[in-house]
Coordinates of C-alpha atoms in Angstrom, one line a residue:
M1 CA -16.2 -3.3 48.1
N2 CA -17.7 0.1 47.5
L3 CA -20.9 0.7 45.5
I4 CA -19.1 2.3 42.5
L5 CA -16.8 -0.8 42.1
V6 CA -19.8 -3.1 42.3
L7 CA -21.6 -1.1 39.6
V8 CA -18.5 -1.1 37.3
I9 CA -18.2 -4.9 37.7
L10 CA -21.9 -5.4 37.0
A11 CA -21.8 -3.2 33.9
A12 CA -18.8 -5.2 32.7
L13 CA -20.6 -8.5 33.1
I14 CA -23.7 -7.1 31.4
A15 CA -21.6 -5.8 28.5
A16 CA -19.8 -9.1 28.2
G17 CA -23.0 -11.0 28.2
A18 CA -24.6 -8.7 25.6
W19 CA -21.5 -8.9 23.4
Y20 CA -21.5 -12.8 23.6
Y21 CA -25.2 -12.8 22.6
Y22 CA -25.1 -10.2 19.9
R23 CA -21.9 -11.5 18.2
G24 CA -23.8 -14.5 17.0
R25 CA -27.2 -13.0 16.3
H26 CA -27.9 -12.9 12.5
M27 CA -29.9 -10.1 11.2
G28 CA -30.8 -12.1 8.1
S29 CA -28.9 -13.9 5.3
F30 CA -28.4 -11.4 2.6
A31 CA -26.4 -11.3 -0.5
Q32 CA -23.7 -8.6 -0.3
A33 CA -25.0 -5.2 -1.5
V34 CA -22.4 -4.5 -4.2
G35 CA -22.4 -2.5 -7.4
T36 CA -24.2 0.4 -9.1
A37 CA -27.7 -0.8 -8.3
P38 CA -27.4 -2.8 -5.0
A39 CA -30.2 -4.7 -3.4
I40 CA -30.2 -3.1 0.1
P41 CA -32.3 -5.0 2.6
E42 CA -34.9 -3.2 4.7
A43 CA -33.5 -1.7 7.8
K44 CA -33.8 -3.7 11.1
P45 CA -32.7 -1.4 13.9
Q46 CA -30.7 -3.3 16.5
G47 CA -31.5 -1.1 19.5
A48 CA -29.3 0.2 22.2
I49 CA -26.7 -2.6 21.9
P50 CA -26.0 -3.2 18.3
M51 CA -24.1 -6.1 16.8
L52 CA -20.6 -6.4 18.2
K53 CA -18.4 -9.1 16.6
M54 CA -14.7 -8.7 16.1
P55 CA -11.9 -11.2 15.5
T56 CA -9.0 -11.2 18.0
A57 CA -5.9 -9.6 16.5
K58 CA -3.3 -12.3 16.0
G59 CA -0.9 -11.1 13.4
W60 CA 1.0 -13.2 10.9
D61 CA 3.2 -16.1 11.9
K62 CA 6.7 -16.1 10.5
G63 CA 6.6 -16.8 6.7
E64 CA 2.9 -16.3 6.4
K65 CA 1.5 -13.8 3.9
P66 CA -1.8 -12.9 2.3
T67 CA -3.4 -14.9 -0.5
V68 CA -3.2 -13.2 -3.9
A69 CA -5.2 -13.1 -7.1
A70 CA -4.0 -15.4 -10.0
G71 CA -1.3 -13.9 -12.1
L72 CA 0.0 -11.8 -9.2
K73 CA 2.5 -12.3 -6.3
V74 CA 2.7 -10.8 -2.9
T75 CA 5.9 -10.2 -0.8
P76 CA 6.5 -8.3 2.4
F77 CA 7.8 -4.8 1.8
A78 CA 8.2 -3.9 5.5
L79 CA 7.4 -5.8 8.7
N80 CA 7.4 -5.0 12.4
L81 CA 6.0 -1.5 12.0
K82 CA 4.0 0.3 14.7
H83 CA 0.3 0.1 13.6
P84 CA 0.9 1.4 10.1
R85 CA -2.2 3.1 8.6
W86 CA -1.4 5.0 5.4
A87 CA 1.2 5.1 2.7
Y88 CA 2.4 8.0 0.5
V89 CA 4.9 7.7 -2.4
L90 CA 7.3 10.6 -2.9
P91 CA 8.4 11.5 -6.4
N92 CA 11.9 10.0 -5.8
G93 CA 10.3 6.7 -4.9
D94 CA 10.7 6.9 -1.1
V95 CA 7.6 5.6 0.7
L96 CA 6.2 7.3 3.8
I97 CA 4.2 5.2 6.2
A98 CA 2.0 7.0 8.8
E99 CA 2.0 5.0 12.1
S100 CA -0.8 5.9 14.4
A101 CA -3.8 4.4 16.3
G102 CA -7.2 5.2 17.6
I103 CA -7.5 6.3 21.2
P104 CA -10.6 4.9 23.1
G105 CA -13.0 7.5 24.4
T106 CA -14.4 7.6 27.9
P107 CA -17.3 5.1 28.1
K108 CA -20.7 6.9 28.6
N109 CA -22.8 3.7 28.6
I110 CA -22.7 -0.1 28.4
R111 CA -22.4 0.1 24.6
D112 CA -19.4 2.3 24.7
Y113 CA -17.7 0.0 27.3
A114 CA -18.4 -3.1 25.2
M115 CA -17.1 -1.3 22.1
N116 CA -13.9 -0.2 23.7
R117 CA -13.2 -3.8 24.9
V118 CA -13.9 -5.2 21.5
M119 CA -11.8 -2.7 19.7
A120 CA -8.8 -3.2 22.0
R121 CA -9.0 -7.0 21.6
A122 CA -9.1 -6.5 17.8
G123 CA -6.0 -4.3 17.8
A124 CA -7.9 -1.2 16.7
T125 CA -6.8 0.8 19.7
R126 CA -3.4 0.9 21.2
P127 CA -0.7 3.4 22.1
S128 CA -0.2 5.6 19.1
A129 CA 3.3 5.9 17.7
N130 CA 2.5 9.3 16.3
Q131 CA 5.3 9.1 13.7
I132 CA 6.0 8.7 10.0
T133 CA 8.6 6.2 8.8
L134 CA 10.5 6.5 5.6
L135 CA 11.2 3.4 3.5
R136 CA 13.7 3.5 0.6
D137 CA 14.3 0.7 -1.9
A138 CA 17.1 2.4 -3.9
D139 CA 18.3 -0.8 -5.7
G140 CA 14.8 -1.8 -6.8
D141 CA 14.8 -5.3 -5.4
G142 CA 11.5 -4.8 -3.6
V143 CA 13.1 -4.7 -0.1
P144 CA 13.9 -1.3 1.4
E145 CA 17.5 -1.0 2.6
V146 CA 16.8 2.3 4.3
R147 CA 14.2 2.6 7.1
E148 CA 14.2 5.8 9.2
V149 CA 11.8 7.6 11.5
F150 CA 11.0 10.5 9.1
M151 CA 8.9 12.6 11.5
S152 CA 7.9 12.1 15.2
G153 CA 5.9 13.8 17.9
L154 CA 2.8 14.2 15.6
N155 CA -0.8 13.9 16.7
Q156 CA -2.3 10.8 15.1
P157 CA -0.9 11.5 11.7
F158 CA -2.6 10.0 8.7
G159 CA -2.8 11.7 5.3
M160 CA 0.3 13.1 3.5
A161 CA 0.7 15.2 0.4
L162 CA 3.8 16.8 -1.2
V163 CA 3.3 20.0 -3.2
G164 CA 6.5 21.6 -4.4
D165 CA 8.8 21.9 -1.5
Q166 CA 6.0 21.6 1.1
L167 CA 5.0 18.4 2.7
Y168 CA 1.5 18.5 4.2
I169 CA 0.5 16.2 7.1
G170 CA -3.0 15.5 8.2
N171 CA -3.0 15.2 12.0
T172 CA -6.3 14.4 13.7
D173 CA -6.7 18.1 14.7
S174 CA -4.8 20.0 12.0
V175 CA -3.2 20.2 8.6
V176 CA 0.4 21.2 9.0
A177 CA 3.0 22.2 6.3
Y178 CA 6.7 21.3 6.6
P179 CA 9.6 22.2 4.4
Y180 CA 10.9 19.2 2.4
V181 CA 14.1 18.6 0.5
T182 CA 14.2 15.8 -2.0
G183 CA 16.1 12.8 -0.6
Q184 CA 16.1 13.8 3.0
T185 CA 15.4 11.0 5.5
R186 CA 14.2 13.1 8.4
I187 CA 12.3 16.3 8.9
T188 CA 13.0 18.2 12.2
A189 CA 12.0 21.7 11.1
P190 CA 8.9 23.2 12.7
G191 CA 5.7 23.1 10.7
K192 CA 3.1 25.8 9.9
T193 CA -0.5 25.0 10.8
L194 CA -2.9 25.8 7.9
M195 CA -6.2 24.7 9.4
T196 CA -7.5 23.1 12.5
M197 CA -10.2 20.4 13.0
K198 CA -12.1 18.8 15.8
P199 CA -10.3 15.6 17.0
G200 CA -12.0 12.4 18.3
G201 CA -14.7 10.1 16.8
H202 CA -13.6 9.1 13.3
W203 CA -10.1 10.5 13.8
T204 CA -8.3 10.0 10.4
R205 CA -7.6 13.0 8.3
N206 CA -6.7 12.1 4.7
L207 CA -5.2 14.6 2.3
L208 CA -5.1 14.8 -1.5
A209 CA -3.7 17.6 -3.7
N210 CA -5.2 18.6 -7.0
A211 CA -3.2 18.5 -10.3
D212 CA -1.8 22.0 -10.2
G213 CA -1.0 22.0 -6.5
T214 CA -3.3 24.9 -5.7
K215 CA -5.8 23.0 -3.6
L216 CA -5.7 20.3 -0.9
Y217 CA -8.7 18.1 -0.2
V218 CA -9.1 17.1 3.5
A219 CA -11.4 14.2 4.5
V220 CA -13.0 14.5 8.0
G221 CA -15.2 11.9 9.5
S222 CA -18.1 12.3 11.9
L223 CA -17.9 12.3 15.7
S224 CA -20.6 9.7 16.0
N225 CA -22.8 7.1 14.3
I226 CA -26.0 9.1 13.6
A227 CA -25.4 12.4 15.3
E228 CA -26.5 11.1 18.7
S229 CA -25.2 14.1 20.5
G230 CA -26.8 16.6 18.1
M231 CA -25.7 18.3 14.9
E232 CA -23.9 21.2 16.6
V233 CA -20.9 18.9 17.6
E234 CA -20.9 17.6 14.0
E235 CA -20.3 21.0 12.5
G236 CA -17.1 20.8 10.4
R237 CA -17.3 17.0 10.3
A238 CA -18.6 14.3 8.0
C239 CA -17.3 16.2 5.0
I240 CA -14.5 16.9 2.6
F241 CA -12.9 20.3 2.8
E242 CA -11.1 22.2 0.1
L243 CA -8.1 24.0 1.4
D244 CA -6.8 26.8 -0.9
L245 CA -3.0 26.7 -0.6
V246 CA -2.7 30.1 -2.2
T247 CA -5.0 32.1 0.1
G248 CA -5.0 29.7 3.1
H249 CA -8.8 29.7 3.2
H250 CA -10.8 26.5 3.4
R251 CA -14.4 25.6 2.7
E252 CA -16.7 22.6 2.8
F253 CA -16.4 21.0 -0.6
A254 CA -19.0 18.2 0.0
G255 CA -21.0 17.1 3.0
G256 CA -23.2 14.3 4.3
L257 CA -20.3 11.8 4.1
R258 CA -20.3 9.9 7.4
N259 CA -16.7 8.8 7.3
P260 CA -14.8 9.6 4.1
V261 CA -11.2 8.3 4.2
G262 CA -9.5 7.3 1.0
M263 CA -9.5 9.8 -1.9
A264 CA -8.2 9.5 -5.5
W265 CA -8.5 11.2 -8.9
E266 CA -10.0 9.3 -11.8
P267 CA -8.0 10.3 -14.9
T268 CA -10.6 10.1 -17.6
N269 CA -13.0 12.7 -16.2
G270 CA -10.7 14.2 -13.6
M271 CA -13.2 13.7 -10.9
L272 CA -12.5 13.3 -7.2
W273 CA -13.5 9.9 -5.8
T274 CA -13.8 8.7 -2.2
V275 CA -14.7 5.7 -0.1
V276 CA -17.1 6.2 2.8
N277 CA -18.0 4.1 5.8
E278 CA -21.7 4.2 6.4
R279 CA -23.8 4.1 9.6
D280 CA -24.2 1.1 12.0
G281 CA -27.1 -0.6 13.8
L282 CA -29.5 -1.3 10.9
G283 CA -28.4 -4.8 9.8
D284 CA -25.6 -6.7 8.1
E285 CA -26.0 -5.1 4.7
T286 CA -27.9 -1.9 5.6
P287 CA -26.6 0.5 4.4
P288 CA -23.6 -0.5 2.4
D289 CA -20.3 1.3 2.5
Y290 CA -19.6 3.0 -0.9
L291 CA -17.3 4.4 -3.5
T292 CA -18.5 7.6 -5.1
S293 CA -17.5 10.6 -7.2
V294 CA -17.6 13.7 -5.1
K295 CA -19.3 16.8 -6.6
D296 CA -18.6 20.3 -5.5
G297 CA -21.4 21.3 -3.2
G298 CA -22.8 17.8 -3.1
F299 CA -24.7 16.3 -0.1
Y300 CA -24.7 12.5 0.4
G301 CA -27.3 12.0 3.1
W302 CA -25.7 11.6 6.5
P303 CA -27.2 11.4 9.1
F304 CA -30.7 11.9 7.7
S305 CA -30.8 9.4 4.9
Y306 CA -28.7 6.9 3.0
W307 CA -28.3 5.8 -0.6
G308 CA -30.1 8.9 -1.7
Q309 CA -33.5 9.4 -0.1
T310 CA -33.8 6.3 2.1
V311 CA -34.7 8.0 5.4
D312 CA -33.1 6.9 8.7
D313 CA -36.0 7.3 11.1
R314 CA -33.7 7.1 14.1
V315 CA -32.6 10.7 13.3
P316 CA -34.6 13.9 13.6
Q317 CA -35.2 14.8 10.0
N318 CA -34.3 17.6 7.6
A319 CA -36.5 17.2 4.6
A320 CA -34.7 19.8 2.5
L321 CA -31.4 18.0 2.9
V322 CA -32.9 14.6 2.2
A323 CA -34.5 16.0 -1.0
R324 CA -31.1 16.9 -2.4
A325 CA -29.1 13.9 -1.1
T326 CA -27.1 12.3 -3.9
A327 CA -27.0 8.5 -4.2
P328 CA -23.5 7.1 -4.3
D329 CA -22.1 5.6 -7.5
Y330 CA -21.0 2.1 -6.3
A331 CA -21.9 0.0 -3.2
L332 CA -19.1 -1.9 -1.5
G333 CA -21.1 -4.2 0.9
G334 CA -22.3 -3.6 4.4
H335 CA -19.7 -2.5 7.0
T336 CA -16.6 -3.5 5.0
A337 CA -14.8 -0.5 6.5
S338 CA -13.4 0.5 3.1
L339 CA -10.6 2.9 3.9
G340 CA -7.8 2.7 1.4
L341 CA -8.2 4.1 -2.1
C342 CA -5.9 4.6 -5.1
W343 CA -6.1 4.6 -8.9
A344 CA -4.4 1.6 -10.6
P345 CA -3.7 2.3 -14.3
Q346 CA -4.0 -0.4 -16.9
G347 CA -1.0 -2.8 -16.6
T348 CA -0.4 -2.2 -12.9
L349 CA -2.0 -5.6 -12.0
G350 CA -1.1 -7.6 -15.1
A351 CA -4.1 -8.6 -17.2
L352 CA -6.6 -7.1 -14.7
P353 CA -8.3 -3.9 -15.8
A354 CA -7.7 -0.3 -14.7
G355 CA -9.7 0.8 -11.7
M356 CA -9.8 1.8 -8.1
V357 CA -8.0 -0.4 -5.6
I358 CA -9.7 -0.4 -2.1
G359 CA -8.3 -1.5 1.2
Q360 CA -11.2 -3.0 3.2
H361 CA -10.3 -2.9 6.9
G362 CA -13.2 -5.3 7.9
S363 CA -16.3 -5.2 9.9
W364 CA -16.9 -5.4 13.7
N365 CA -20.6 -4.9 13.7
R366 CA -22.4 -7.6 11.7
S367 CA -23.2 -11.2 12.3
K368 CA -21.1 -12.5 9.4
L369 CA -17.9 -10.5 9.0
S370 CA -17.2 -8.6 5.8
G371 CA -14.2 -6.9 4.2
Y372 CA -10.7 -8.0 5.4
K373 CA -9.3 -7.9 1.9
V374 CA -8.0 -5.7 -0.9
I375 CA -10.2 -5.4 -3.9
L376 CA -10.2 -3.8 -7.4
V377 CA -13.3 -2.1 -8.8
P378 CA -12.9 -2.0 -12.6
F379 CA -13.6 1.3 -14.4
A380 CA -14.6 2.0 -18.0
N381 CA -15.2 5.5 -19.4
G382 CA -14.6 7.1 -16.1
M383 CA -17.1 5.0 -14.1
P384 CA -17.2 1.7 -12.2
S385 CA -17.9 -1.2 -14.5
G386 CA -18.6 -4.7 -13.3
Q387 CA -18.1 -6.7 -10.1
P388 CA -15.2 -6.1 -7.6
I389 CA -12.2 -8.4 -8.0
D390 CA -10.4 -9.8 -4.9
L391 CA -6.7 -8.9 -5.0
L392 CA -5.5 -9.9 -1.5
G393 CA -7.2 -12.1 1.1
G394 CA -6.3 -14.5 3.9
F395 CA -6.4 -11.7 6.5
L396 CA -9.4 -13.2 8.4
A397 CA -9.4 -16.8 9.7
E398 CA -12.1 -19.0 8.1
D399 CA -13.9 -19.4 11.5
E400 CA -13.8 -15.6 12.0
K401 CA -12.2 -16.0 15.4
F402 CA -9.0 -14.1 14.7
S403 CA -7.4 -11.8 12.1
R404 CA -3.9 -12.1 10.8
G405 CA -4.1 -8.6 9.5
R406 CA -6.4 -5.8 8.4
P407 CA -5.8 -3.8 5.2
V408 CA -5.9 0.0 5.4
G409 CA -4.0 2.3 2.9
V410 CA -3.1 1.4 -0.6
A411 CA -0.7 3.1 -3.0
V412 CA 1.1 2.5 -6.3
A413 CA 4.9 2.7 -5.9
K414 CA 7.1 4.5 -8.3
D415 CA 8.1 1.1 -9.9
G416 CA 4.5 0.2 -10.4
A417 CA 4.1 -2.2 -7.5
L418 CA 0.9 -2.0 -5.5
L419 CA 1.5 -1.4 -1.8
A420 CA -1.0 -2.4 0.8
V421 CA -0.7 -1.3 4.4
D422 CA -1.8 -3.8 7.1
D423 CA -2.2 -2.3 10.6
V424 CA -2.9 -5.5 12.6
G425 CA -0.1 -7.3 10.8
D426 CA 2.2 -4.3 11.3
A427 CA 3.2 -4.7 7.7
V428 CA 3.2 -3.3 4.2
W429 CA 2.7 -5.8 1.5
R430 CA 4.0 -5.5 -2.1
V431 CA 1.9 -6.9 -5.0
T432 CA 3.4 -7.3 -8.5
V433 CA 2.8 -9.4 -11.6
A434 CA 3.9 -13.0 -11.0

């Protein structure tokens, strides 16, 4: 046995031992940091090997489905997909599902090796289908009778947006426009690349068009946790871009957003809102992920600070940027991995209020797991109002050892049903009034 193999085995054993120890180490018993004025615990840096705790991906047994809030019912809209991540509803009612997955990076240290192993066991990394599937429920019975591979050969597709006769796809490294004809079930025509981005790290690239179809907003996550490799490699990342569809030019619309994913328009004030995954390694609830309005030119702290001016002293500082960092509008709890976001008008969910629906993919880096559900944040007068309401649950086993599913994208279908994409369950769930 050569020396390199011995070292690899030794590193694996150390990583396994570290993971076993850290997965059960509590950083403190804290109430979840939720709402407009959250109680965020003092940071407790976890060191070189932070908390790693992830349930094993199990999937749903035949006939199983998520639990649902009173007054609502949930049924499967589509099963046996290939790691579905995002949903987009076309004007004719067809539903597009982006099927893609993360690709593990080359480990540089024991932490990276342990993380790759944990992510693979949890179903977060697997061969990426790199395709978009079309689902059509023409007869309105809640079960699609048409299911076709709409696009293939893409590069980790995620966000989708239709403007006129152009369908825009957010690959991990580019925004590409394709010609679209209403009702078609497959696109084979070549696309036109409008902008390029750095792949890797937080790889999802969500898209959202403005009301008049002149602008496209592009969410790009950071490469790393806290810019461990320096800020140069983070240029063009941890931000939301505005892409002008008339001129083809793009600019940074807002920055300091570690991993913005879901985006949605709030109809009262017409503001852009996003959900952001915050940094790791400071404790179970520190800092919380968040839902926030996004202001043109705004800076939201990453990597220098969080929740406004709370400095992260693990990072070389930029006092000027910290001074102008904007605190988010609404905390969603620590490490919930809030990814999906859509606006649900009054009446969408029966007696429940209007607000933002959020798909919480679930934590992998805290002693007591969080997320693994779909929630509603009620809104009043254009702003969050009150505590979040659980819509879908049952994705995580009570003993936290396995997950049946993990929610990602959410969307309101043309018939008013709420669709929730579940990547571990390889499913799309349909929520309606009972």
